[in-house]
XYZ file of C-alpha atoms in Angstrom:
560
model
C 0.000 0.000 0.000
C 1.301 3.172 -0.978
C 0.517 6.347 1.304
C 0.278 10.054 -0.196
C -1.140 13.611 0.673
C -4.939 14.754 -0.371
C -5.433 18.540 -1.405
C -6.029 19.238 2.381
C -2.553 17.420 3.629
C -4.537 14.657 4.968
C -2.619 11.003 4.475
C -4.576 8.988 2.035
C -4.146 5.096 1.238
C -3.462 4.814 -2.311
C -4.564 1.130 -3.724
C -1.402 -0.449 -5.244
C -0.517 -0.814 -8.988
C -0.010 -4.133 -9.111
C -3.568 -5.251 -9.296
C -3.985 -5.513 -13.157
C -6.683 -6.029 -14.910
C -9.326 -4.547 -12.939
C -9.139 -0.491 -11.626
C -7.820 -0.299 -7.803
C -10.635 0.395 -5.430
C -9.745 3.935 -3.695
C -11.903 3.592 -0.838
C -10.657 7.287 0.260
C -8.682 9.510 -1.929
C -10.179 9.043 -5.260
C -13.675 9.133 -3.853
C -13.566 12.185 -1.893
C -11.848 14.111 -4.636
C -14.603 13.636 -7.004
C -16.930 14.249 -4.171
C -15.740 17.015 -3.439
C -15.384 17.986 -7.706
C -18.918 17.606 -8.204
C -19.764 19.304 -5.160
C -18.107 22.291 -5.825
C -19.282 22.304 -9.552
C -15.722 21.718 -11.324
C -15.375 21.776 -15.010
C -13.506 18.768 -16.881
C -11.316 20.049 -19.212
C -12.701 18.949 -22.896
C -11.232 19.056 -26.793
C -7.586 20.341 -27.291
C -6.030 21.147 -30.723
C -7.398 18.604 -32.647
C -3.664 16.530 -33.549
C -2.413 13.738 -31.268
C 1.162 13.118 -31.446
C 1.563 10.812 -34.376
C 3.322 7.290 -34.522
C 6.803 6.796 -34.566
C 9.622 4.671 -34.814
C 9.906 2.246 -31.318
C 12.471 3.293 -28.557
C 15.269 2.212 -30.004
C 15.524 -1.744 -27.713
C 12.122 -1.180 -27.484
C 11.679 -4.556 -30.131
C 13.406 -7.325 -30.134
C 12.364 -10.428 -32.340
C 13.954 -13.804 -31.704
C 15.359 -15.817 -34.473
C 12.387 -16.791 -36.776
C 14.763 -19.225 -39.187
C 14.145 -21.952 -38.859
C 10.658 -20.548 -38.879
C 7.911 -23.276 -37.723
C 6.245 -24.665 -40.566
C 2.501 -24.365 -40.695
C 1.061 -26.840 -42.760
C -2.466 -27.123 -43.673
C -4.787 -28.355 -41.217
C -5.430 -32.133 -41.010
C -9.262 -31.730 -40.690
C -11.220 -29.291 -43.004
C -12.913 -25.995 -41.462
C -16.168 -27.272 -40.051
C -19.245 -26.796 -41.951
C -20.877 -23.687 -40.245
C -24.995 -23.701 -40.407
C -26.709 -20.957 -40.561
C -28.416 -20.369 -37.327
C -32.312 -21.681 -37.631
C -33.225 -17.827 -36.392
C -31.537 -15.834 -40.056
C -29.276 -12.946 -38.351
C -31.354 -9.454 -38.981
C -30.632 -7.149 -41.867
C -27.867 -4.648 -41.255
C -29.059 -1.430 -43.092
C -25.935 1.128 -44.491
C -25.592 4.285 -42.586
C -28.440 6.442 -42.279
C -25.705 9.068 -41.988
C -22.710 9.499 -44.437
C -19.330 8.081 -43.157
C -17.213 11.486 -42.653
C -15.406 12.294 -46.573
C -12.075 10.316 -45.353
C -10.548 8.177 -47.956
C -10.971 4.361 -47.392
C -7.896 1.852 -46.632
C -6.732 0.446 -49.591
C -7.241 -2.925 -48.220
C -8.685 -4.227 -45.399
C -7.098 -6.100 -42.152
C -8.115 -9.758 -41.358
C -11.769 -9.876 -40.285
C -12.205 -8.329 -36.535
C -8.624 -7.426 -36.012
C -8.176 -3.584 -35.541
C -6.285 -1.438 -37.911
C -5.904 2.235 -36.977
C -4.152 3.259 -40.091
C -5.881 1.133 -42.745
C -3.091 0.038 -44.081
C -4.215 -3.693 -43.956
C -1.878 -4.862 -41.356
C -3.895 -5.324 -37.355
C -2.575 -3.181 -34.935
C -2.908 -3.436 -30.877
C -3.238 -1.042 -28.146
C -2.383 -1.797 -24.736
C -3.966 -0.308 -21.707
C -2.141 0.948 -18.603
C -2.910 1.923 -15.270
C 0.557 3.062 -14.267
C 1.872 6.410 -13.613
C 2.380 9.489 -16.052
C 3.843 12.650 -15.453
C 1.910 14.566 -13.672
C -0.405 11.519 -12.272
C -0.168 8.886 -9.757
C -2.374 6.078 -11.500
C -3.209 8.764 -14.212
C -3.193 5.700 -16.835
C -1.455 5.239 -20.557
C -2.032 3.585 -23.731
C 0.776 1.938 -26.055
C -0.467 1.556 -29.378
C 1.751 -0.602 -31.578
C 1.151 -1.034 -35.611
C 1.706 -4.354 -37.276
C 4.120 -4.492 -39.907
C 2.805 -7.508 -41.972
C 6.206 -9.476 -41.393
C 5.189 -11.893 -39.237
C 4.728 -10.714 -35.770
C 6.617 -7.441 -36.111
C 5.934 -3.789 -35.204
C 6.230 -0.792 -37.577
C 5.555 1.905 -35.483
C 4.640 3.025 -31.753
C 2.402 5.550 -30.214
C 2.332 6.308 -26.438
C -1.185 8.492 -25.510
C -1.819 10.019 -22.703
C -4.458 13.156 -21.259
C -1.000 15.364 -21.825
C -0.927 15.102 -25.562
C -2.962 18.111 -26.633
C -5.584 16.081 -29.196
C -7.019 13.992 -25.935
C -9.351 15.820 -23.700
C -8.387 16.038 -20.114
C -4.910 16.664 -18.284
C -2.723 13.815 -16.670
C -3.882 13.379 -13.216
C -3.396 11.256 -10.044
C -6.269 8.009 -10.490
C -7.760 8.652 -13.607
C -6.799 5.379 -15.028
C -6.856 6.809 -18.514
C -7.508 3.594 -21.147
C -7.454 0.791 -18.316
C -10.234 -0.134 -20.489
C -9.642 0.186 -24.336
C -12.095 -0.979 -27.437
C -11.041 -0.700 -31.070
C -14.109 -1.181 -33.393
C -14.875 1.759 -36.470
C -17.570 3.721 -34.577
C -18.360 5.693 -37.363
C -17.877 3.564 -40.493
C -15.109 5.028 -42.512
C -13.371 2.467 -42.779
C -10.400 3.214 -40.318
C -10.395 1.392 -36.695
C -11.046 3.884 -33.608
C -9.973 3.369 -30.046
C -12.480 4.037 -27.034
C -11.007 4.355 -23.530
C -12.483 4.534 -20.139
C -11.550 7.721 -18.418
C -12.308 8.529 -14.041
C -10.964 12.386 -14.622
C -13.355 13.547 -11.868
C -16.279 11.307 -13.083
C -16.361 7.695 -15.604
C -16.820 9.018 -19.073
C -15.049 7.864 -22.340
C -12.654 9.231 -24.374
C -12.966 8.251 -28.422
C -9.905 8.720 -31.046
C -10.526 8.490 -34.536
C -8.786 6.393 -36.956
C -6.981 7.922 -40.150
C -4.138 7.237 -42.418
C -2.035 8.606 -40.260
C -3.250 6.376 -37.052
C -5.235 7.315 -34.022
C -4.991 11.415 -34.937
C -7.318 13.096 -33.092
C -9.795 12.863 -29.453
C -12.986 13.453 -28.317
C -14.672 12.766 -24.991
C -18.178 11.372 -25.857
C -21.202 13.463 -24.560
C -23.404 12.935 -21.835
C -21.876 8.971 -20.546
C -23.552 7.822 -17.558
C -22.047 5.413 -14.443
C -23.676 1.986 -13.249
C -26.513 1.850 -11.264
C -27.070 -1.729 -9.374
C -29.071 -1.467 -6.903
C -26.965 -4.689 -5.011
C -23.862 -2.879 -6.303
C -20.868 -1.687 -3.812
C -19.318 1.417 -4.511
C -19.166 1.471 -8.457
C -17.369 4.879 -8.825
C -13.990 3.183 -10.313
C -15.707 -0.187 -11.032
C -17.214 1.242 -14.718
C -16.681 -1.224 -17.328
C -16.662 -0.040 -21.338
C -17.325 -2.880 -23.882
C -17.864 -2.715 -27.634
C -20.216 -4.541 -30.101
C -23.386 -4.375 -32.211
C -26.202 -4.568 -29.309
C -29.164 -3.768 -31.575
C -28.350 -5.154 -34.577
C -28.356 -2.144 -36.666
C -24.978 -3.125 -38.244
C -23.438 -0.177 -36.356
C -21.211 -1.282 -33.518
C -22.296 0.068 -30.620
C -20.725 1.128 -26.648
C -22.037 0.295 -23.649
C -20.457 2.139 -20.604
C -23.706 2.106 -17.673
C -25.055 -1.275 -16.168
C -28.253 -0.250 -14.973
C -28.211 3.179 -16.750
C -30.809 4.442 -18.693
C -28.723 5.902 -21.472
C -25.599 3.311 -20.978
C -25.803 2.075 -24.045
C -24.487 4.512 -26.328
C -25.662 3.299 -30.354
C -23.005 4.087 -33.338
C -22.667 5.451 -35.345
C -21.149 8.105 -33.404
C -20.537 11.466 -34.901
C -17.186 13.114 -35.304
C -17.706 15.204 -32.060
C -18.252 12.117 -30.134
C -21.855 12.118 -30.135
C -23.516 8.432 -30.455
C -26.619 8.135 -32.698
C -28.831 7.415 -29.485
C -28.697 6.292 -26.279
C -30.323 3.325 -24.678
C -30.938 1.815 -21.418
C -28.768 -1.364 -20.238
C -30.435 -3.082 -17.449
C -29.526 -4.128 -13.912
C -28.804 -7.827 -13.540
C -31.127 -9.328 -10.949
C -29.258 -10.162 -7.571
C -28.489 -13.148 -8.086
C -29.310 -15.046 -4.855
C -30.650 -13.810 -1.730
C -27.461 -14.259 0.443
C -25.540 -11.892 -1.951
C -26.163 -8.796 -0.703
C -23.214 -6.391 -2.335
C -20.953 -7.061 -5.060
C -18.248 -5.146 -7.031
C -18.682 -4.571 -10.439
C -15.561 -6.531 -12.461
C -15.825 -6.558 -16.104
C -18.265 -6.984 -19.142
C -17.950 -9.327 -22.339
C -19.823 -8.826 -25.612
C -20.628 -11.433 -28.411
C -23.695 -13.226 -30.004
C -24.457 -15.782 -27.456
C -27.616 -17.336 -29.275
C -26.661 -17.238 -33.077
C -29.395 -14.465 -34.216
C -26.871 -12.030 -35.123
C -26.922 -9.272 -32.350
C -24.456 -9.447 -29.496
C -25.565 -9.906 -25.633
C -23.543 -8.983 -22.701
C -22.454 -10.805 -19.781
C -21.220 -8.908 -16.521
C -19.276 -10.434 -13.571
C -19.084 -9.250 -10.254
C -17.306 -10.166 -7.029
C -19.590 -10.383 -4.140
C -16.477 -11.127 -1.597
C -14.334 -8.204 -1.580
C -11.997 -8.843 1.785
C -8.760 -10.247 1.383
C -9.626 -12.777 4.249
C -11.876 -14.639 2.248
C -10.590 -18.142 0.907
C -10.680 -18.250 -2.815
C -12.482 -21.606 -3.083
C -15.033 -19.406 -0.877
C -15.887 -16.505 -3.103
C -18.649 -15.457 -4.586
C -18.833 -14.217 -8.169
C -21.810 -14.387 -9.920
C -22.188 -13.989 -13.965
C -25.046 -12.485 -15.473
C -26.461 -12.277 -18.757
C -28.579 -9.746 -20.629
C -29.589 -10.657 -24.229
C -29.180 -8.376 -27.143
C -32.068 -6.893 -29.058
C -33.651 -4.729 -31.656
C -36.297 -3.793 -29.262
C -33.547 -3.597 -26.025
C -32.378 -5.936 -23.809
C -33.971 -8.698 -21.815
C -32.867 -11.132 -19.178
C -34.237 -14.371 -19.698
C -35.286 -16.046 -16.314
C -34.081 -19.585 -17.152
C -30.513 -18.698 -17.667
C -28.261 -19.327 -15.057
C -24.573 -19.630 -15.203
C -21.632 -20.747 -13.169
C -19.776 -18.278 -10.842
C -16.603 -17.108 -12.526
C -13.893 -14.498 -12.285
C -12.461 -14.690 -16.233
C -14.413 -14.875 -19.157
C -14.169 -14.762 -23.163
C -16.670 -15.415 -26.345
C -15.752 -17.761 -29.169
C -17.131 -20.564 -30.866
C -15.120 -23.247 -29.879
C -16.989 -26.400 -31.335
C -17.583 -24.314 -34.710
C -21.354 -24.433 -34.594
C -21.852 -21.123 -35.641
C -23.411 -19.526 -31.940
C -20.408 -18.024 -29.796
C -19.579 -20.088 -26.893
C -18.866 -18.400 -23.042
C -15.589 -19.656 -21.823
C -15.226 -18.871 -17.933
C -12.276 -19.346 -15.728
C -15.029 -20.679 -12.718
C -14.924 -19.832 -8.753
C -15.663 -21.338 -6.192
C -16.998 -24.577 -4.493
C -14.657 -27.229 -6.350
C -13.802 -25.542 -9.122
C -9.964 -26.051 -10.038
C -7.734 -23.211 -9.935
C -6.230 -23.660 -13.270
C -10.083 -25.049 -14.639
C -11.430 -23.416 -17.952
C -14.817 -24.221 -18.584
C -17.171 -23.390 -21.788
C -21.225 -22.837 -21.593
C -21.828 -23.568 -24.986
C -24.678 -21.117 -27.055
C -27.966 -21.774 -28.196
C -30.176 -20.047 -30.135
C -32.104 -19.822 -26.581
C -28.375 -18.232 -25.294
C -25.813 -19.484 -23.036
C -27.340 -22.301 -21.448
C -25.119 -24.241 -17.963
C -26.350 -27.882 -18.717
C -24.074 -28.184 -21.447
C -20.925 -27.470 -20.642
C -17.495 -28.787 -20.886
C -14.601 -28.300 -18.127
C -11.178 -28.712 -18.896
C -8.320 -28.715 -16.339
C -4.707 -30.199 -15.585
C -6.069 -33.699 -14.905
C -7.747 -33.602 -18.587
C -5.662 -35.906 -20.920
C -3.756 -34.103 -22.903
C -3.103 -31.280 -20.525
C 0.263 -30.135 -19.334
C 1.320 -29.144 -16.494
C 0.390 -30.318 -12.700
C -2.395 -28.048 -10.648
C -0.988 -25.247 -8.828
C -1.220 -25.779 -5.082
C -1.349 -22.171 -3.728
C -3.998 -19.827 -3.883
C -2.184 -17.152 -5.849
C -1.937 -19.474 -8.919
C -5.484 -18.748 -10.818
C -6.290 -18.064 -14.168
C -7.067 -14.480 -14.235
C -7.573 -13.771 -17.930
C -8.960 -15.465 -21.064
C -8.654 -15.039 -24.584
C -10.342 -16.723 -27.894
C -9.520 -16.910 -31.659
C -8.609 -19.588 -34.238
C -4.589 -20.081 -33.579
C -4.405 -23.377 -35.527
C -5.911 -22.195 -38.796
C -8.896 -25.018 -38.305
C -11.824 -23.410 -38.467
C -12.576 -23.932 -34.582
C -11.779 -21.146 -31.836
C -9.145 -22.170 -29.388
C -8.872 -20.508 -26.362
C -5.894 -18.757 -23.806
C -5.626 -19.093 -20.329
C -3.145 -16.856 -18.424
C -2.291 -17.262 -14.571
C 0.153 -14.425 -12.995
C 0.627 -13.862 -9.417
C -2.881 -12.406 -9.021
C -2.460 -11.089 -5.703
C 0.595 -7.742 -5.009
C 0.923 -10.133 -2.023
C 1.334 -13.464 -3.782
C 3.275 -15.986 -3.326
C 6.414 -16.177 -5.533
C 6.173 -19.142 -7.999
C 5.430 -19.843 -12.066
C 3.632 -17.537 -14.626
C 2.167 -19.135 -17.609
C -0.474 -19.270 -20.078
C -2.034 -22.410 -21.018
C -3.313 -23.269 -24.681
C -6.684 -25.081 -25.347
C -7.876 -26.236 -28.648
C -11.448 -26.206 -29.674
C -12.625 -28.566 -32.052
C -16.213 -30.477 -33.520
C -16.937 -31.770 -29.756
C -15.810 -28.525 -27.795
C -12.812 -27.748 -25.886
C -10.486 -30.609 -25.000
C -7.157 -31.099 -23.948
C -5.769 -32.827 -27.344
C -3.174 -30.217 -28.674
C -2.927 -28.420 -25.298
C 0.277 -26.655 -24.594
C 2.041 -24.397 -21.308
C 3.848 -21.710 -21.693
C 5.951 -20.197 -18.899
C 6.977 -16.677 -18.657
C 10.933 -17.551 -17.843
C 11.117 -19.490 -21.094
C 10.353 -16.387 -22.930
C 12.884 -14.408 -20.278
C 9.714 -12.786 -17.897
C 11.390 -11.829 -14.137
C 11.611 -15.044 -12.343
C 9.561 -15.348 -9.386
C 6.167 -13.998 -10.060
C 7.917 -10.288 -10.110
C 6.264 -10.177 -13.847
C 2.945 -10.505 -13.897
C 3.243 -12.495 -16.997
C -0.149 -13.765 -18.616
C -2.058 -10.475 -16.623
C -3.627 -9.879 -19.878
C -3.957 -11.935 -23.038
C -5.436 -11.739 -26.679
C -4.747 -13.548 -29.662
C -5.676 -11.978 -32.946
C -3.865 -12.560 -36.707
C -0.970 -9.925 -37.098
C 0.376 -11.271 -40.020
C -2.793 -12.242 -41.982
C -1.516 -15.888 -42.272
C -4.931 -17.694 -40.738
C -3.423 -18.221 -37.470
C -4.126 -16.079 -34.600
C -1.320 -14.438 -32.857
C -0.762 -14.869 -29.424
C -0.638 -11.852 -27.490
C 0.816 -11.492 -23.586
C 1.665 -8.684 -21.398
C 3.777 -8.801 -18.697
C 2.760 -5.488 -17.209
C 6.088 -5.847 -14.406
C 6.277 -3.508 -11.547
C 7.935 -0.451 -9.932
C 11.409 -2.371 -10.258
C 10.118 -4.657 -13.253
C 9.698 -3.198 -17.124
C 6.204 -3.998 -18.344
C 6.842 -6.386 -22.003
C 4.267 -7.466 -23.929
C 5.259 -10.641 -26.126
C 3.843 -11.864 -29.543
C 4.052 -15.540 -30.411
C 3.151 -16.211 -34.002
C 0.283 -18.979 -34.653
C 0.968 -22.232 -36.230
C -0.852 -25.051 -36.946
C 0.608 -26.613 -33.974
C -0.579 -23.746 -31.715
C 1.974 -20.598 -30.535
C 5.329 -20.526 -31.606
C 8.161 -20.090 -29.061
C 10.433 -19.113 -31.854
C 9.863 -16.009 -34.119
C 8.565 -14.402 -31.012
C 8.869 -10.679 -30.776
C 9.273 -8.854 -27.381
C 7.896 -5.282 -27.030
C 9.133 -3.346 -23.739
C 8.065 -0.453 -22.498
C 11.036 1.374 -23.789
C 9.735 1.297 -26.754
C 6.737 3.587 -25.995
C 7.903 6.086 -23.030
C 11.047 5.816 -21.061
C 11.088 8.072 -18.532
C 12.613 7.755 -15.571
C 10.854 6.488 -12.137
C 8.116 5.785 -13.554
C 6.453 2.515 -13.921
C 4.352 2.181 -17.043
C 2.793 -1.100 -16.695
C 2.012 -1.563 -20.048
C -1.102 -3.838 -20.684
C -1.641 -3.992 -17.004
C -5.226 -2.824 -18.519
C -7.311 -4.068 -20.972
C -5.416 -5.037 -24.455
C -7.661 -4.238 -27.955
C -7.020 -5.709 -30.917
């Protein structure tokens, strides 16, 4: 726990940086100072000069590739792509813009299908979120955007954004977590990829930057955002969640930044002042059982969980917040709200497993997206990944398929300590099959943890599911992570196709420490699953290196 001063010389506890992936809870400074903001009237600072600093060549170390020759081969895949019905329920009609794209020219050709490109120059890019320090700001939050080059897993150019640069709204500040959360979808359909990041500058709201030639090149902080409101909620002030996808089936992909918020959905396309073609309500989850009576608000996934061609959303919360509490005993309950044209609904029947982790892909290639949950609780493994397959009635709990170390095939023995847990998840089609395979990683979750291994495991999907045929470990000292648990290796994962080769990339960040550089590290896909050679290692150098301070890079979210 770090201690520093309040405006009124008062000592305030400071939550530590090392607790990636979700926003510290500041039960006292961060509060009171937006309090005490609102109180007195304050007003945020809005649109600079429209130009963010552009893209440049990495910190020189910043990249370092490992030898690719001999590079692995990737052969076809033994078994064709799987046949893919359409869903019995036809996906609805997706209407052009009733509003012209802005006059921008269009990339000359487009990126593989779903993987961001900021530039449009056909090869994905990646931005990783921080919540480390900035100058100026304690917590005050980053985001490293690296562009692909198209050679296999290598990086072109780098772009380090923060509220400093004058074309993003705000100022660097202590705890506004600037882009711990970060979505890259084209929110207003010219073509280029735009970036959306979660912002706590005196109160949640969300920070858009467009897309162009040139890269991300200019921001804008969207109008009017709301916060949560859960009724059974506990203190949601830093717990706001921002998730992207097409929630009403317009064709326009939309934001949702509320739970419980009349106007947290926020429907693209969005114009170029940040203003979203409409607003619509997201609601509450129901508790979901009596005995929980408060729960923090973790994260939110997006994807079409019942094959009709809209995208639901599933929330997970954490209903046992004190360190005291065993992890076999916590409570985190999942909830699901179904997409719409009309809105969303909650259907009454659907109940899933408690979880801390999740992801969406279609792992036994039927055509609906799949849930895949790292579970909690009762005697759920530590290192257990297990899928709720989708129906065209949604997710639905009585078929399901767990997969853990004692599953043939899997590597690896089960982590004995509490501090060993799978605390992100990841989906995409690594082997070039036609199947999604999915990404486990397990850091030292807890800044008081236990020393011991980092890794991320590898799971194949296939016809019958997920399985442990094909599975692979990889640990972060064989790719040259701090021993010990000092790197936080696997705190964030994503796989997505950097090369355009049909095999997902595997992305990891090792987000470090104070005293440990943050690295993020790219493994290409093969048929055979990740590559360990070919890999290329991107440090924080290569985005901002100065001095005492820690930039955790994708101790966020990571968009791709």
């Amino acid at each position: 726990m770090i201690v520093r001063m309040d405006g009124s010389g008062d000592q305030v506890e400071a939550a530590s940086r090392r607790r990636f992936g979700k926003r510290p809870r500041v039960i006292g400074g961060g509060a009171a100072v937006v309090a005490l903001a609102l109180a007195a009237g304050m007003v945020i600072a809005d649109d600079g000069p429209a130009g963010i600093a552009a893209p440049y060549g990495c910190g020189a170390g910043g990249v370092h590739s490992t030898a690719s020759s001999p590079a692995p081969d990737r052969p076809a895949p033994d078994r064709p792509a799987p046949d893919r019905p359409a869903p019995d329920r036809p996906a609805p009609d997706r209407p052009a813009p009733d509003r012209p794209a802005p006059d921008r020219p269009a990339p000359d050709r487009p990126a593989p299908d779903g993987a961001a490109d900021f530039d449009g120059d056909g090869h994905p890019d990646l931005a990783l979120g921080s919540m480390g320090d900035v100058p100026g700001g304690y917590g005050g939050g980053s985001v490293a955007v690296a562009y692909g080059a198209g050679d296999g897993t290598g990086i072109a150019r780098c772009q380090y954004l923060t509220q400093d640069d004058p074309g993003i709204p705000g100022a660097n500040r202590d705890e506004a977590f600037f882009g711990s959360d970060v979505v890259a979808r084209d929110l207003d359909g010219d073509g280029y990829t735009d970036l959306a990041a979660s912002v706590f500058d005196w109160k949640p709201s969300v920070i858009i930057m467009w897309g162009s030639e040139g890269g991300l090149s200019r921001g804008v902080r969207v109008p009017g955002t709301d916060g949560s409101h859960v009724a059974w909620g506990d203190d949601p002030l830093l717990d706001e969640q921002l998730v992207g996808g097409d929630f009403d089936g317009d064709g326009h992909p939309d934001l949702i930044f509320g739970l419980g918020s009349g106007k947290g959905l926020l429907k693209g396309p969005f114009e170029r002042d940040g203003t979203p073609a409409g607003t619509g309500p997201v609601p509450a989850p129901r508790r979901p059982a009596p005995h929980v009576r408060h729960a923090n608000y973790d994260d939110l996934l997006a994807g079409d969980l019942d094959g009709d061609g809209i995208d639901d959303l599933v929330s997970f919360h954490d209903a046992d917040t004190g360190p005291e509490v065993p992890w076999r005993d916590r409570t985190q309950p999942v909830s699901y709200l179904r997409g719409g044209r009309d809105g969303f609904t909650q259907p009454r029947d659907t109940r899933l497993p408690d979880a801390g982790e999740g992801a969406i892909g279609d792992v036994d290639g039927d055509g609906v997206d799949d849930l895949v949950l790292s579970p909690r609780g009762g005697d759920a493994s530590r290192s257990s990944v297990t899928v709720v397959y989708g129906t065209q009635d949604g997710p639905r709990a009585r078929r399901t398929t767990t997969v853990d170390r004692d599953t043939p095939g899997v590597p690896g023995a089960e982590p004995q300590d509490e501090d060993a847990v799978l605390t992100s998840l990841a989906t995409g089609d690594v082997n070039g099959d036609g199947y999604a395979d999915v990404v486990a990683g397990a850091p030292r979750w807890d800044v008081y943890g236990e020393p011991g291994p980092e890794e991320v495991l590898f799971l194949a999907g296939g016809p019958d599911g997920l399985s442990g045929e094909g599975a692979r470990l990889f640990d972060g000292d064989d790719l040259g992570a701090a021993p010990g648990g000092d790197a936080n290796f696997g705190a964030a994962v994503g796989l997505t196709d950097l090369d355009g080769d049909g095999h997902a990339d595997l992305v990891v960040t090792a987000p470090g420490s104070d005293t440990v550089d943050g690295v993020a590290y790219l493994l290409p896909g093969t048929a055979n699953g990740p590559a360990t050679q070919g890999v290329t290692r991107l440090s924080g150098d290569a985005f901002d290196d100065t001095e005492g301070l820690g930039l955790l890079m994708g101790g966020g979210e990571v968009a791709l």
